[in-house]
Amino acid sequence: MSDLVLRVQSQLTGRDHVLLGWLADHEVLTSFQIAHALFPTLDYAQERLRKLTLLGVVDRFRPQKPDGGSHPYHYVLAQLGVEVVSAQRGEDLPRKDRARKRRWHLTNRANLPHLLGTNQFFTDLAGHARTHPDSQLVRWWPAARCQGTGAFATPDNKDIAILAYTARVRPDGHGIWAEHDQRVPFFLEYDTGTERPLHRLVDKIDGYLDLAAVTGQIWPVLFWLHSTTREHRLHHLLTQAGIAYPVATATHDVTGPGRDPAEAVWWIHPAGAGRFRLADLAPPD
């Protein structure tokens, strides 16, 4: 561990380490996402982010809007931040150009809005947990981690089939949400409405069925959709395909300002009465 890493670690808080870990795993977060998830006010968040930028652990960029103006600052790990996270996790020292390459990749990434939308879903949950002591975002995994060999084996698992299994699914994220005594492991499929025909979303359920058959873990798939029109069409296709795996959907125009994925926005397939809270999707014991 370098002297510089040791010096900067003494100036970092527990909340800073959470943020750096998120940036290591999920690549980029906006100032608004960070503020909502981790800080009591936007001003407080912006002041701390300026300090972290001066310390050299984070970097930032500001994409331009097609119709003029600019988006909020987007934060990524700087090279020193990459080294701090690696040291914290006991990993090998990273290449000196890792942060530069990651930033170049992100600023030139055509599907950056999709990544930010996925991260918005999870930072909304983290923000809900921050203001509701009875709830917690217990786990937030990126897509790549779900595809690691044995990713879904529990620590005490000795079943070689599960330990050697590589999941066919590539969700946009995997999480565990806890509220009171309810605990909901789930997979997120974030859909912008422009990139995939709906039948491809239905086809993805086969991978989750395969995962459940190997691990015995039947965790709901959450489709976060662009509109209620697209949502109704997806439920129709799920019914046509005879899908029995647990699926729930919500849309941006149902959630709207002031509502988040933890609340009663989820339509459970097959169609039932009303919408349910995320905690209501907990699998049966």
Tab-separated table of C-alpha atoms in Angstrom, residues 7-8 26 56 74 83-84 94 118-119 164 189 229 246:
chain	number	residue	atom	x	y	z
A	7	ARG	CA	-2.426	9.431	3.917
A	8	VAL	CA	-5.708	9.872	2.081
A	26	HIS	CA	-21.278	0.674	-10.638
A	56	GLY	CA	-7.868	13.072	-5.853
A	74	HIS	CA	-21.108	12.700	-13.166
A	83	GLU	CA	-6.148	2.231	-5.343
A	84	VAL	CA	-7.960	3.079	-2.100
A	94	PRO	CA	-4.482	-1.864	-10.066
A	118	THR	CA	-30.206	1.419	-13.449
A	119	ASN	CA	-28.121	3.211	-10.831
A	164	ALA	CA	-19.460	-24.318	-10.214
A	189	GLU	CA	-34.337	-5.498	-15.657
A	229	THR	CA	-48.628	1.161	-22.195
A	246	PRO	CA	-42.532	-14.427	-10.132
